[in-house]
PDB file of N, CA, C and O in Angstrom:
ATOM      1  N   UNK J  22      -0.452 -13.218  22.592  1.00 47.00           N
ATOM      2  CA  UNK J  22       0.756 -14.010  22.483  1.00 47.00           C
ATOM      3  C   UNK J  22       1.743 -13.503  23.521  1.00 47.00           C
ATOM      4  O   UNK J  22       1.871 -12.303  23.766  1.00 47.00           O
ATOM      5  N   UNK J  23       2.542 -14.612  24.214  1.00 50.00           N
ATOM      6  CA  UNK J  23       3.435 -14.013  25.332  1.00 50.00           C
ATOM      7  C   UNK J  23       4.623 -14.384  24.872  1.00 50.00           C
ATOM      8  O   UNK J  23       4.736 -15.552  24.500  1.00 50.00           O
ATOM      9  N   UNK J  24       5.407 -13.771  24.818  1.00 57.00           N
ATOM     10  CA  UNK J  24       6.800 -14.114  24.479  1.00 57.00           C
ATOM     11  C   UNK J  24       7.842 -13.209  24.806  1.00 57.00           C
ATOM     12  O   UNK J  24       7.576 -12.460  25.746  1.00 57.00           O
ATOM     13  N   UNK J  25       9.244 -13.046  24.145  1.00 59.00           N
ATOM     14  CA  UNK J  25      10.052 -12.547  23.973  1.00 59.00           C
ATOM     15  C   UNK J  25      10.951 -12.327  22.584  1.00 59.00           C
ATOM     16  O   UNK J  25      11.570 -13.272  22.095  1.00 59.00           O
ATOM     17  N   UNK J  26      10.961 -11.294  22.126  1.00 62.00           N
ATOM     18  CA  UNK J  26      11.747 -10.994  21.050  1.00 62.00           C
ATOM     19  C   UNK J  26      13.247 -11.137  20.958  1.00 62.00           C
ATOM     20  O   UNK J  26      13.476 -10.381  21.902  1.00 62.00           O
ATOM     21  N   UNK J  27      14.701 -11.593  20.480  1.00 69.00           N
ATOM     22  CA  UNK J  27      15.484 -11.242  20.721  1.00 69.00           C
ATOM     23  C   UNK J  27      16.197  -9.834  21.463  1.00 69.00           C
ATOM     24  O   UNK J  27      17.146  -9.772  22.244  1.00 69.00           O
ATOM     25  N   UNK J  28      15.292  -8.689  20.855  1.00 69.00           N
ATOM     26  CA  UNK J  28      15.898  -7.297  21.126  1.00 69.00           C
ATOM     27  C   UNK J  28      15.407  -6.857  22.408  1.00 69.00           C
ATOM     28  O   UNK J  28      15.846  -5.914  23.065  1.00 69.00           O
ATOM     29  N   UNK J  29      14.381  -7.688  22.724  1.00 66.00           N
ATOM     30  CA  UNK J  29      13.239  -7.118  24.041  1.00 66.00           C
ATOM     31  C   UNK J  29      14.015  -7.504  25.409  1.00 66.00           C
ATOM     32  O   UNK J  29      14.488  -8.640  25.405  1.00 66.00           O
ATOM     33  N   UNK J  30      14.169  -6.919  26.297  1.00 70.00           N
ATOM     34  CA  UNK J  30      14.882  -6.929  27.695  1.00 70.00           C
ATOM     35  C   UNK J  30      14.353  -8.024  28.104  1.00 70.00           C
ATOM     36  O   UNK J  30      14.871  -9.087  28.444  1.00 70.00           O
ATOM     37  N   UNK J  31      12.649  -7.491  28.017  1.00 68.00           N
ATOM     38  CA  UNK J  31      12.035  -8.130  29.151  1.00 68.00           C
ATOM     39  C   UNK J  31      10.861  -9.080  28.631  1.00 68.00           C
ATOM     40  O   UNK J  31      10.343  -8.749  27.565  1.00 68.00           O
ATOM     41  N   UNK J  32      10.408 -10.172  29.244  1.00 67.00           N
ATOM     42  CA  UNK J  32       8.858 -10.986  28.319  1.00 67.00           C
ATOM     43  C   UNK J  32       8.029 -10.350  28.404  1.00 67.00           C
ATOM     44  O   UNK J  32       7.871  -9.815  29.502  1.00 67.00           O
ATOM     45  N   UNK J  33       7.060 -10.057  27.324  1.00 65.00           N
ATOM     46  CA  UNK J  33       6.203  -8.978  27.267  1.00 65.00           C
ATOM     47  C   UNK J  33       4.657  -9.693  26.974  1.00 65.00           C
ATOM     48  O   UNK J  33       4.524 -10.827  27.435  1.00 65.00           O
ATOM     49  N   UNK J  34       3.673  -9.196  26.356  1.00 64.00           N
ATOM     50  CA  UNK J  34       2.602  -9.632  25.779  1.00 64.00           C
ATOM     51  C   UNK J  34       2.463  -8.721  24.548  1.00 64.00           C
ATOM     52  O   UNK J  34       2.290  -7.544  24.864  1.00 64.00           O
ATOM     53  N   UNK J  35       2.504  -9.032  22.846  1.00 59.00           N
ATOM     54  CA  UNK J  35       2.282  -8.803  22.252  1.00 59.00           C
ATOM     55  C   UNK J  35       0.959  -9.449  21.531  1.00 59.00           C
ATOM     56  O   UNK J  35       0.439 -10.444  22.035  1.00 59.00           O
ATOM     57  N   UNK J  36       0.578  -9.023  20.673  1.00 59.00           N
ATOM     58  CA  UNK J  36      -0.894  -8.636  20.081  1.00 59.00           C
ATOM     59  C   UNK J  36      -0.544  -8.682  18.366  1.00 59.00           C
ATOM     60  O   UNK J  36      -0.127  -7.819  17.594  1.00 59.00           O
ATOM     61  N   UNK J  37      -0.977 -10.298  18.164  1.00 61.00           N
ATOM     62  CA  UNK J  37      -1.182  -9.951  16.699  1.00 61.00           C
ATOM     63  C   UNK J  37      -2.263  -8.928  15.893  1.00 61.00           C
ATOM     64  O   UNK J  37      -3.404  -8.927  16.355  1.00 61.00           O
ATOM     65  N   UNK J  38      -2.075  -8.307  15.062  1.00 67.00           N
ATOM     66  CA  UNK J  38      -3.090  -7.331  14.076  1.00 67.00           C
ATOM     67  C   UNK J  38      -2.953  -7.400  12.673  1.00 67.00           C
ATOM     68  O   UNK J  38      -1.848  -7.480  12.136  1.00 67.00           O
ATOM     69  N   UNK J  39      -4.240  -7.368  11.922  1.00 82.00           N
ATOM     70  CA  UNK J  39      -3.492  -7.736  10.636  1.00 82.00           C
ATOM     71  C   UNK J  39      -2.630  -6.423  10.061  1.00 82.00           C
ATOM     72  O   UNK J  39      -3.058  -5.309  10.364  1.00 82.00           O
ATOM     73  N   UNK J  40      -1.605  -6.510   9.359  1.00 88.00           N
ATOM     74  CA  UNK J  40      -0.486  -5.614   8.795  1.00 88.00           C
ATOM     75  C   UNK J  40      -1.116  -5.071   7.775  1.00 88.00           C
ATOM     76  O   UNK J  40      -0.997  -3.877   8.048  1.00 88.00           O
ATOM     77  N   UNK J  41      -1.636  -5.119   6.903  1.00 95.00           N
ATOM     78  CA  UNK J  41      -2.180  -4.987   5.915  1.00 95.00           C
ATOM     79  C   UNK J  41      -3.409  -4.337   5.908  1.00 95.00           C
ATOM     80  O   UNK J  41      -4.363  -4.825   6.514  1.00 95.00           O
ATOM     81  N   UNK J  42      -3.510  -3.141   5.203  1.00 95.00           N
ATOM     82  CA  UNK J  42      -4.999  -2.271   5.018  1.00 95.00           C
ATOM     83  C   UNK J  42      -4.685  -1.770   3.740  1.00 95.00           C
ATOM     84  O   UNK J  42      -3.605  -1.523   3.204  1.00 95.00           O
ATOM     85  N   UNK J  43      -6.212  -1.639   3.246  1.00 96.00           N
ATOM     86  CA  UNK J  43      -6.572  -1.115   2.251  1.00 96.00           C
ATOM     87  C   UNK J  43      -6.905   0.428   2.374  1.00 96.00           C
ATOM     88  O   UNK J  43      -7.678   0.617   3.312  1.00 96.00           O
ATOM     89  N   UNK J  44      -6.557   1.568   1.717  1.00 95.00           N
ATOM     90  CA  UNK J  44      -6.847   2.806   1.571  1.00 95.00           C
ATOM     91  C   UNK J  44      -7.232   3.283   0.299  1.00 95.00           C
ATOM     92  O   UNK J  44      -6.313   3.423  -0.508  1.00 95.00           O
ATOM     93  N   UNK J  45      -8.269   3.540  -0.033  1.00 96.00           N
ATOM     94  CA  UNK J  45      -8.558   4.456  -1.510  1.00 96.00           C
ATOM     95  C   UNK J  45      -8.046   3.464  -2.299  1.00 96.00           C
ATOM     96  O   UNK J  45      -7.257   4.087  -3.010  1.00 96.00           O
ATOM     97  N   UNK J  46      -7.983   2.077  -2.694  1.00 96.00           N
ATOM     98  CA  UNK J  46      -8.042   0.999  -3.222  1.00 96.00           C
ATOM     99  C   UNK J  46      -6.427   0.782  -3.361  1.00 96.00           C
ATOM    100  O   UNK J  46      -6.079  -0.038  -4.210  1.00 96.00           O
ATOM    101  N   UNK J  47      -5.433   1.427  -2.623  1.00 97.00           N
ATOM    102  CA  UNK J  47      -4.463   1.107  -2.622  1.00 97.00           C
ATOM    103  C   UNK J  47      -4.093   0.579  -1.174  1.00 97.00           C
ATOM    104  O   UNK J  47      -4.637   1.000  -0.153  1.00 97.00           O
ATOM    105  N   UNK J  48      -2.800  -0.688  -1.211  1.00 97.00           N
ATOM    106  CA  UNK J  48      -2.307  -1.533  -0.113  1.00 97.00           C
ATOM    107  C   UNK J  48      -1.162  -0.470   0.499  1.00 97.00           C
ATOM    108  O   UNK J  48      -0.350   0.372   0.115  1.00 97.00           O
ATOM    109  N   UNK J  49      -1.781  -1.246   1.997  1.00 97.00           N
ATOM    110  CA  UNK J  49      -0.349  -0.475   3.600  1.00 97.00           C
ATOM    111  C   UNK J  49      -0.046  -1.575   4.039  1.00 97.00           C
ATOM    112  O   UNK J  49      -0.909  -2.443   4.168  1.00 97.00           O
ATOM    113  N   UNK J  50       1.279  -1.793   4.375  1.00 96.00           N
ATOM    114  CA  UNK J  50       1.556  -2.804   5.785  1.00 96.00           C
ATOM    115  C   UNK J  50       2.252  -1.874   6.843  1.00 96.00           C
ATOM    116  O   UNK J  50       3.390  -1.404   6.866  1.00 96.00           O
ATOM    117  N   UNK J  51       1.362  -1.781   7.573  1.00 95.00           N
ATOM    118  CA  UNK J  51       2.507  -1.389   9.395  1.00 95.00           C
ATOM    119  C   UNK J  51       3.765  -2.199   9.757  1.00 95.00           C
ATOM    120  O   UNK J  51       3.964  -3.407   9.624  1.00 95.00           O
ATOM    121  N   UNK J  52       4.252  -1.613  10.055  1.00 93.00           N
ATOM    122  CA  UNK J  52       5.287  -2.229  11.173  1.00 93.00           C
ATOM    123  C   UNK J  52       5.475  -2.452  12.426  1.00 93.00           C
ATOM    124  O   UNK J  52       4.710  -1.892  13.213  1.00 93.00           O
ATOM    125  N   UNK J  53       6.065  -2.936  12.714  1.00 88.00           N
ATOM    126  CA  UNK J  53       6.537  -2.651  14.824  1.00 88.00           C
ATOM    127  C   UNK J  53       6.981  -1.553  15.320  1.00 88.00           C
ATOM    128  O   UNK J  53       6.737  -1.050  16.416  1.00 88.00           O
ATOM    129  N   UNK J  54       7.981  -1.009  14.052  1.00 87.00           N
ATOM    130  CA  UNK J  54       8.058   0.160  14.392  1.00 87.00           C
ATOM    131  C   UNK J  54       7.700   1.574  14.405  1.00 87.00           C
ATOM    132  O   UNK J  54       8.272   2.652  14.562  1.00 87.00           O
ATOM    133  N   UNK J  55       6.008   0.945  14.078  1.00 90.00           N
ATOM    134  CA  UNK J  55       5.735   2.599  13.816  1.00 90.00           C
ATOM    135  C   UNK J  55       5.022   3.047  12.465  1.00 90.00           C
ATOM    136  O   UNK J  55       4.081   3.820  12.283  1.00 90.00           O
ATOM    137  N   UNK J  56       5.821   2.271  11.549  1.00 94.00           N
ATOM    138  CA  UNK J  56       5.366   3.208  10.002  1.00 94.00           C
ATOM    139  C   UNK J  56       4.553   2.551   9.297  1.00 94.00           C
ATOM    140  O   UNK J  56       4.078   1.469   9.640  1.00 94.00           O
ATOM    141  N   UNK J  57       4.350   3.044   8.408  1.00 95.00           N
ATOM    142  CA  UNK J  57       3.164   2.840   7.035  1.00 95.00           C
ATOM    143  C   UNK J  57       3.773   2.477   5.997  1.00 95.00           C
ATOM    144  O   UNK J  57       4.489   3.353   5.513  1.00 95.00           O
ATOM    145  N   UNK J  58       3.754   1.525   5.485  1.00 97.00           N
ATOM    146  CA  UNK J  58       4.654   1.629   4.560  1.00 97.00           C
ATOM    147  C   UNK J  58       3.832   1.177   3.554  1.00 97.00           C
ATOM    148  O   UNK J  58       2.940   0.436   3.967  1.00 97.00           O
ATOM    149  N   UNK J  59       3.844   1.515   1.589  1.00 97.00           N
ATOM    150  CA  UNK J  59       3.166   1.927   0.458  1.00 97.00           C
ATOM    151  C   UNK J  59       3.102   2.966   0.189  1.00 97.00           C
ATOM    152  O   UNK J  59       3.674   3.836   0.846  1.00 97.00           O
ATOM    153  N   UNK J  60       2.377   3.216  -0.876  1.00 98.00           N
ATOM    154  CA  UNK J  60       1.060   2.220  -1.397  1.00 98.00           C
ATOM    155  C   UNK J  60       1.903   1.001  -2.110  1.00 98.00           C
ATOM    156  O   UNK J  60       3.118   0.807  -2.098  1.00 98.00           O
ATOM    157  N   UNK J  61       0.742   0.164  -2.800  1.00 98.00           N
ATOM    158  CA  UNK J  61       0.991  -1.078  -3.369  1.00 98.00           C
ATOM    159  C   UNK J  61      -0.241  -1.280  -4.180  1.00 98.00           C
ATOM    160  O   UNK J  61      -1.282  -0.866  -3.669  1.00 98.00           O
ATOM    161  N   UNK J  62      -0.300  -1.738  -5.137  1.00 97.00           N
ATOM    162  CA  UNK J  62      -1.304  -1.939  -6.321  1.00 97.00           C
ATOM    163  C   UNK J  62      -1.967  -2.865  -5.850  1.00 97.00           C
ATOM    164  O   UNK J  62      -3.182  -2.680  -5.915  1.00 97.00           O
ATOM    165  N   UNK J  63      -1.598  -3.922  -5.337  1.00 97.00           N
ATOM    166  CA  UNK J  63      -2.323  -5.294  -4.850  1.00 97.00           C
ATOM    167  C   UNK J  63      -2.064  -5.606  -2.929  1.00 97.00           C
ATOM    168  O   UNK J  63      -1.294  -5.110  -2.106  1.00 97.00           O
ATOM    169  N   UNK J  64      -2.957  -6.479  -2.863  1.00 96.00           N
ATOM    170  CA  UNK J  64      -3.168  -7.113  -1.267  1.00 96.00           C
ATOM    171  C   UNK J  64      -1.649  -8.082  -1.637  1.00 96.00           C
ATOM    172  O   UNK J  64      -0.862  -7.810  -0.730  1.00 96.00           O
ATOM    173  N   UNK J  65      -1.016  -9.044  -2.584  1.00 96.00           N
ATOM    174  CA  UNK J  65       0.329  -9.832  -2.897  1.00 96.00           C
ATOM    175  C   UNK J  65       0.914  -9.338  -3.216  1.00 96.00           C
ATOM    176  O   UNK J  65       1.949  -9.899  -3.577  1.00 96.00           O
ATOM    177  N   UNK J  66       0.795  -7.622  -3.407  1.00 97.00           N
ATOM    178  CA  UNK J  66       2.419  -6.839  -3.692  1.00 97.00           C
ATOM    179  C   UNK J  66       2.916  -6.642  -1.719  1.00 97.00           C
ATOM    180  O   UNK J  66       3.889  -6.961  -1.035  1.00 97.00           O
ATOM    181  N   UNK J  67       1.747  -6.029  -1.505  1.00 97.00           N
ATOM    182  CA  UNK J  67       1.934  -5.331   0.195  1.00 97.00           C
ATOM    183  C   UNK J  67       2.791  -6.655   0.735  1.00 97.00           C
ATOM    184  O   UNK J  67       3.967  -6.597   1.094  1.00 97.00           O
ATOM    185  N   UNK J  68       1.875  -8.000   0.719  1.00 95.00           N
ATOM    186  CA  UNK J  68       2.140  -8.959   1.282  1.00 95.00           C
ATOM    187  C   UNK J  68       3.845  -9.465   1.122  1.00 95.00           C
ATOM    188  O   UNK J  68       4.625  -9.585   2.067  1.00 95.00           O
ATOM    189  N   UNK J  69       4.158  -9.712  -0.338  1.00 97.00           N
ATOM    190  CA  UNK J  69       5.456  -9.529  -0.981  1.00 97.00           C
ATOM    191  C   UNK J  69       6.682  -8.674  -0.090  1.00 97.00           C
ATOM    192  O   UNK J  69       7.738  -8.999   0.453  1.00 97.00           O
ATOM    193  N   UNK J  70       5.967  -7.497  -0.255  1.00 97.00           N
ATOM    194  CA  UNK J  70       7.469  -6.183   0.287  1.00 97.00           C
ATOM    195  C   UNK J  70       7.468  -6.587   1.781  1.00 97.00           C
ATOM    196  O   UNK J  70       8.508  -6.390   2.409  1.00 97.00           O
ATOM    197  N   UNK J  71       5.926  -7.376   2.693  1.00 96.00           N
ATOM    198  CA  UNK J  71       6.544  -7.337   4.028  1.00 96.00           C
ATOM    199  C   UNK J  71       7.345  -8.293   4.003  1.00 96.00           C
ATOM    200  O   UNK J  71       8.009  -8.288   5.040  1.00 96.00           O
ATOM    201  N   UNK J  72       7.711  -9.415   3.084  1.00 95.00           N
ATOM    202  CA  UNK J  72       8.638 -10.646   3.839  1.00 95.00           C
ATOM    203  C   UNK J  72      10.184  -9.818   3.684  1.00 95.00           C
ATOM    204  O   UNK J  72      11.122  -9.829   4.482  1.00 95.00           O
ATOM    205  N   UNK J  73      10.010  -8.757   1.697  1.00 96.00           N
ATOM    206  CA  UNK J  73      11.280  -8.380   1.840  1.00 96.00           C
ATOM    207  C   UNK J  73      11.595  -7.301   3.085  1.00 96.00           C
ATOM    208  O   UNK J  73      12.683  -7.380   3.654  1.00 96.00           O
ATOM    209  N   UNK J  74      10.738  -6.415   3.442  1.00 96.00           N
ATOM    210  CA  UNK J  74      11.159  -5.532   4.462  1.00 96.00           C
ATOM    211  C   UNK J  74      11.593  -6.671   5.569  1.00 96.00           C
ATOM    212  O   UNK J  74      12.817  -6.668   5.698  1.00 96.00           O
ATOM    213  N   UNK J  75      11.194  -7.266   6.080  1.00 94.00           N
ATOM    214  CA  UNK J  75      11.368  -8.430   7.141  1.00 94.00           C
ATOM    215  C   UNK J  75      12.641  -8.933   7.058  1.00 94.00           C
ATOM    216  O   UNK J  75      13.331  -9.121   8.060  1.00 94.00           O
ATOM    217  N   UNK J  76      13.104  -9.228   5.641  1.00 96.00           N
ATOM    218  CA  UNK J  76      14.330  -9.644   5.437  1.00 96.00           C
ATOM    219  C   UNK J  76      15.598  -8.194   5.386  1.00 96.00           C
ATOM    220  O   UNK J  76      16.766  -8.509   5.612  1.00 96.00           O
ATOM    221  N   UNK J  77      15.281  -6.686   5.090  1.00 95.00           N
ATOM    222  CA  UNK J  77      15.825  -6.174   5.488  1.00 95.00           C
ATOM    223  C   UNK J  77      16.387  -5.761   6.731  1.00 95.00           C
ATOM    224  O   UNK J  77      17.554  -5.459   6.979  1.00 95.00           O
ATOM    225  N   UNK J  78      15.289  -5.793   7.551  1.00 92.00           N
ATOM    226  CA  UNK J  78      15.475  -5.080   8.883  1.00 92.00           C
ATOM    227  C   UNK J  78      16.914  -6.508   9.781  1.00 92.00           C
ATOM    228  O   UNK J  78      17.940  -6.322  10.435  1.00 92.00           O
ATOM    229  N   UNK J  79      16.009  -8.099   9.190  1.00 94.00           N
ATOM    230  CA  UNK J  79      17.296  -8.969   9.597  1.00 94.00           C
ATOM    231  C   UNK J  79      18.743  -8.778   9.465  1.00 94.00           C
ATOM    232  O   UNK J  79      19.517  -8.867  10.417  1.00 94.00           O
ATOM    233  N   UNK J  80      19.246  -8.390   7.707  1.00 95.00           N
ATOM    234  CA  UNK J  80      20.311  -8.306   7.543  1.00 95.00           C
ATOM    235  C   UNK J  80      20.841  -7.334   8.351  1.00 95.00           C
ATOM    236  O   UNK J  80      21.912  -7.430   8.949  1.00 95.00           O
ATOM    237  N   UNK J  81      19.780  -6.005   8.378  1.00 93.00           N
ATOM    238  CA  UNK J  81      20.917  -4.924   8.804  1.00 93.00           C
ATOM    239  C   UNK J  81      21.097  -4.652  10.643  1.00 93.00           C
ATOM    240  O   UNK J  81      21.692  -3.787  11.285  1.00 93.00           O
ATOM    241  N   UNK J  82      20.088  -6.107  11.135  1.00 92.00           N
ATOM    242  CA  UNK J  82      20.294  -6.400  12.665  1.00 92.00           C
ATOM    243  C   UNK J  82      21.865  -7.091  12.747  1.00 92.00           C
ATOM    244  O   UNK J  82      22.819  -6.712  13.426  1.00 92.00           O
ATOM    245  N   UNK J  83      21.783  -8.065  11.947  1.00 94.00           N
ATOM    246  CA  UNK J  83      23.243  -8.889  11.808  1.00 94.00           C
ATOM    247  C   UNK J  83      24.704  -8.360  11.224  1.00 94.00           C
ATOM    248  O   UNK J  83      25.878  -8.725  11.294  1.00 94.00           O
ATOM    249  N   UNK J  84      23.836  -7.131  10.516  1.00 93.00           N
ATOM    250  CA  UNK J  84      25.361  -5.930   9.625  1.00 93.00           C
ATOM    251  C   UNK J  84      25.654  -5.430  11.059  1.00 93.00           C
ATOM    252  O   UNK J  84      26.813  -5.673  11.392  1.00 93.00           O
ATOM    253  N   UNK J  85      24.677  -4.595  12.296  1.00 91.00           N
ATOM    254  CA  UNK J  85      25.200  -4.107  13.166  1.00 91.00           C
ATOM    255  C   UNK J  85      25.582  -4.891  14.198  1.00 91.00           C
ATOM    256  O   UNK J  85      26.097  -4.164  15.048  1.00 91.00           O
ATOM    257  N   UNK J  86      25.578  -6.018  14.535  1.00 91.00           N
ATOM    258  CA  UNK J  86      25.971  -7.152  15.405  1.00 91.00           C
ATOM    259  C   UNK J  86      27.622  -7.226  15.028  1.00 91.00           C
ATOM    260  O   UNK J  86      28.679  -7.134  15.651  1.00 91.00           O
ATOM    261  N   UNK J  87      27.256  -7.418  13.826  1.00 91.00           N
ATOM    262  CA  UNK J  87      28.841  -7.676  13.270  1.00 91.00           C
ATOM    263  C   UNK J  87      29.959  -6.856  13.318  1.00 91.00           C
ATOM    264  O   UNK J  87      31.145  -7.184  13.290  1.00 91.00           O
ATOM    265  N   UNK J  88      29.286  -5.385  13.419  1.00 87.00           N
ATOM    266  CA  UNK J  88      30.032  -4.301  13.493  1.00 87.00           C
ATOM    267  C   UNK J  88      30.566  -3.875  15.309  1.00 87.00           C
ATOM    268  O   UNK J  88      31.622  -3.330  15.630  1.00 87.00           O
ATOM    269  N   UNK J  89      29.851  -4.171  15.902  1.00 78.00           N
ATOM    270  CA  UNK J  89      30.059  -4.340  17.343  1.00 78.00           C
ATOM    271  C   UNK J  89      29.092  -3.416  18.173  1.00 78.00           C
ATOM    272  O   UNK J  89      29.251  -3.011  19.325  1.00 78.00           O
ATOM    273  N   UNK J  90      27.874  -3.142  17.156  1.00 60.00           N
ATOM    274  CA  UNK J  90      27.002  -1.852  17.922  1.00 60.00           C
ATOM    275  C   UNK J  90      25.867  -2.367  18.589  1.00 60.00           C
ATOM    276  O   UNK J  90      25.112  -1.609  19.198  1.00 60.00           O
TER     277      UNK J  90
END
């Protein structure tokens, strides 16, 4: 996929992967930035926390926009 992110300078080529792995019968979703985030009892809990993490990382892009940083 070629695009550009809001935060990204420059157009890049990113690489979808699935977010989601199973470990020792418990759920992970990765991020962009780096982390691991779980465990999770189910493949629709993991799935669940990424829209809310997704929706965190938005608000607190628009809390620091707002703030002037």
């Amino acid at each position: 996929m070629f695009g550009r992110r809001a935060v990204d300078m420059a157009p890049g080529t990113h690489y979808r992967s699935e977010r989601v792995s199973a470990v020792n019968g418990q759920y992970f979703f990765s991020t962009r930035e780096g982390t691991l985030e779980g465990p999770f009892f189910t493949r629709v809990d993991a799935e669940r926390e990424i829209a809310l993490y997704i929706r965190r990382i938005q608000q607190a892009s628009a809390l620091m926009a707002l703030s002037g940083r």
